mmCIF file of C-alpha atoms in Angstrom:
data_model
loop_
_atom_site.group_PDB
_atom_site.id
_atom_site.type_symbol
_atom_site.label_atom_id
_atom_site.label_comp_id
_atom_site.label_asym_id
_atom_site.label_seq_id
_atom_site.Cartn_x
_atom_site.Cartn_y
_atom_site.Cartn_z
ATOM 1 C CA MET A 1 91.248 69.892 111.123
ATOM 2 C CA LEU A 2 89.622 73.417 109.706
ATOM 3 C CA THR A 3 87.445 74.965 111.733
ATOM 4 C CA THR A 4 85.603 77.971 110.428
ATOM 5 C CA LYS A 5 83.670 81.278 111.421
ATOM 6 C CA PRO A 6 80.736 82.593 110.026
ATOM 7 C CA LEU A 7 80.921 83.484 106.628
ATOM 8 C CA ARG A 8 77.849 86.839 106.562
ATOM 9 C CA SER A 9 78.909 89.945 104.053
ATOM 10 C CA LYS A 10 77.889 91.218 101.357
ATOM 11 C CA LYS A 11 80.864 90.313 99.175
ATOM 12 C CA LYS A 12 80.033 87.258 96.510
ATOM 13 C CA MET A 13 79.783 83.484 98.597
ATOM 14 C CA ALA A 14 83.228 82.439 96.582
ATOM 15 C CA GLU A 15 85.050 85.579 97.925
ATOM 16 C CA GLN A 16 84.202 84.796 101.544
ATOM 17 C CA VAL A 17 85.255 81.237 101.327
ATOM 18 C CA ARG A 18 89.016 82.549 99.724
ATOM 19 C CA ASP A 19 89.367 84.715 102.105
ATOM 20 C CA ALA A 20 88.347 82.122 104.868
ATOM 21 C CA VAL A 21 91.169 80.199 103.132
ATOM 22 C CA SER A 22 93.271 83.571 102.875
ATOM 23 C CA ASP A 23 93.115 83.738 106.684
ATOM 24 C CA TYR A 24 93.673 79.748 107.214
ATOM 25 C CA ILE A 25 96.571 80.151 105.499
ATOM 26 C CA ARG A 26 97.952 82.838 107.413
ATOM 27 C CA GLU A 27 96.915 82.136 110.514
ATOM 28 C CA HIS A 28 98.719 78.445 110.941
ATOM 29 C CA GLY A 29 101.724 79.902 109.559
ATOM 30 C CA LEU A 30 101.319 78.002 106.492
ATOM 31 C CA LYS A 31 104.382 78.675 103.834
ATOM 32 C CA ALA A 32 104.959 77.926 100.172
ATOM 33 C CA GLY A 33 105.284 74.389 99.761
ATOM 34 C CA ASP A 34 102.517 73.466 102.464
ATOM 35 C CA ARG A 35 99.437 71.740 101.122
ATOM 36 C CA ILE A 36 96.274 73.151 102.193
ATOM 37 C CA PRO A 37 92.977 71.455 102.790
ATOM 38 C CA THR A 38 91.663 69.596 99.912
ATOM 39 C CA GLU A 39 87.837 70.902 98.125
ATOM 40 C CA ALA A 40 86.028 68.220 100.147
ATOM 41 C CA GLU A 41 86.639 69.673 103.214
ATOM 42 C CA LEU A 42 86.624 72.835 102.556
ATOM 43 C CA CYS A 43 83.215 71.842 101.591
ATOM 44 C CA ALA A 44 83.013 69.711 105.541
ATOM 45 C CA ALA A 45 84.367 73.378 106.810
ATOM 46 C CA PHE A 46 82.183 75.899 105.256
ATOM 47 C CA GLY A 47 78.882 73.735 104.534
ATOM 48 C CA LEU A 48 79.224 74.755 100.611
ATOM 49 C CA SER A 49 78.537 72.748 97.945
ATOM 50 C CA ARG A 50 81.636 72.211 95.870
ATOM 51 C CA PRO A 51 81.063 74.543 92.389
ATOM 52 C CA SER A 52 81.561 77.636 95.156
ATOM 53 C CA VAL A 53 84.228 76.656 96.830
ATOM 54 C CA ARG A 54 85.692 75.483 93.412
ATOM 55 C CA GLU A 55 84.909 78.969 92.267
ATOM 56 C CA ALA A 56 86.882 80.593 95.324
ATOM 57 C CA LEU A 57 89.693 77.868 95.291
ATOM 58 C CA ARG A 58 90.017 79.594 91.503
ATOM 59 C CA LEU A 59 90.460 83.243 93.139
ATOM 60 C CA LEU A 60 93.345 81.714 94.758
ATOM 61 C CA GLU A 61 95.338 80.573 91.752
ATOM 62 C CA GLN A 62 94.318 83.999 89.790
ATOM 63 C CA GLU A 63 95.654 85.506 92.611
ATOM 64 C CA ARG A 64 99.325 82.978 92.892
ATOM 65 C CA LEU A 65 98.372 82.575 96.161
ATOM 66 C CA VAL A 66 97.600 78.632 95.868
ATOM 67 C CA VAL A 67 98.940 76.444 92.804
ATOM 68 C CA THR A 68 97.336 72.619 91.808
ATOM 69 C CA VAL A 69 99.517 69.876 90.584
ATOM 70 C CA HIS A 70 96.865 67.824 89.239
ATOM 71 C CA GLY A 71 96.707 64.422 91.687
ATOM 72 C CA ARG A 72 98.395 65.666 94.531
ATOM 73 C CA GLY A 73 96.091 68.237 95.880
ATOM 74 C CA ARG A 74 96.810 72.687 96.324
ATOM 75 C CA PHE A 75 99.476 73.949 97.667
ATOM 76 C CA VAL A 76 100.471 77.464 98.954
ATOM 77 C CA THR A 77 103.035 79.138 97.195
ATOM 78 C CA ALA A 78 106.120 81.545 97.912
ATOM 79 C CA VAL A 79 103.290 84.298 97.009
ATOM 80 C CA ALA A 80 100.874 83.390 99.880
ATOM 81 C CA ALA A 81 103.544 83.186 102.397
ATOM 82 C CA LEU A 82 104.546 86.938 101.668
ATOM 83 C CA ASN A 83 102.679 88.828 104.756
ATOM 84 C CA VAL A 84 102.026 92.049 102.795
ATOM 85 C CA ALA A 85 99.754 94.253 104.514
ATOM 86 C CA ARG A 86 99.081 96.408 101.500
ATOM 87 C CA PRO A 87 99.228 94.605 98.228
ATOM 88 C CA ILE A 88 100.058 96.873 95.185
ATOM 89 C CA SER A 89 97.794 94.903 92.988
ATOM 90 C CA VAL A 90 95.094 96.943 95.417
ATOM 91 C CA PHE A 91 94.051 100.283 94.972
ATOM 92 C CA GLU A 92 92.875 102.332 97.746
ATOM 93 C CA SER A 93 92.546 105.909 98.719
ATOM 94 C CA ILE A 94 94.250 108.211 100.040
ATOM 95 C CA THR A 95 91.992 109.275 102.649
ATOM 96 C CA LYS A 96 91.039 104.928 103.275
ATOM 97 C CA MET A 97 94.889 105.015 104.459
ATOM 98 C CA LEU A 98 95.074 108.033 106.311
ATOM 99 C CA ALA A 99 91.795 106.725 107.653
ATOM 100 C CA ALA A 100 93.173 103.510 109.288
ATOM 101 C CA LEU A 101 96.019 104.929 110.150
ATOM 102 C CA GLY A 102 94.584 107.904 112.591
ATOM 103 C CA TYR A 103 94.833 110.558 110.635
ATOM 104 C CA ALA A 104 91.555 112.967 109.257
ATOM 105 C CA ALA A 105 92.251 114.070 105.166
ATOM 106 C CA ASN A 106 90.845 117.693 104.626
ATOM 107 C CA THR A 107 90.767 119.900 101.479
ATOM 108 C CA LEU A 108 91.689 123.276 102.286
ATOM 109 C CA LEU A 109 91.404 126.025 98.817
ATOM 110 C CA LEU A 110 94.529 128.525 98.954
ATOM 111 C CA ALA A 111 94.233 131.434 96.863
ATOM 112 C CA PRO A 112 95.661 134.869 97.453
ATOM 113 C CA ARG A 113 94.804 137.683 99.219
#
């Protein structure tokens, strides 16, 4: 059974559900070809309407983390099974990356004396 944490964020609800399902895939060690919970199970777990859950699943499909096999369900793809800390498709500033690693970025103006 799918257990959830409360969804509270400034992100859209569909993005929160997408992130929660993505976390579920990682935390449960699902591999390529493993089935994810059904729409009905996700609706019950998050207390949301079907359209919100469908939008989240559509986002997962667009990111190629999940594939739908009509009449059978949704399944994890090989891409979702990868554990990538920073995917190349996500843009992040150098300053934030350095801060996450414990460094402080400075700007210095170098001028001849």
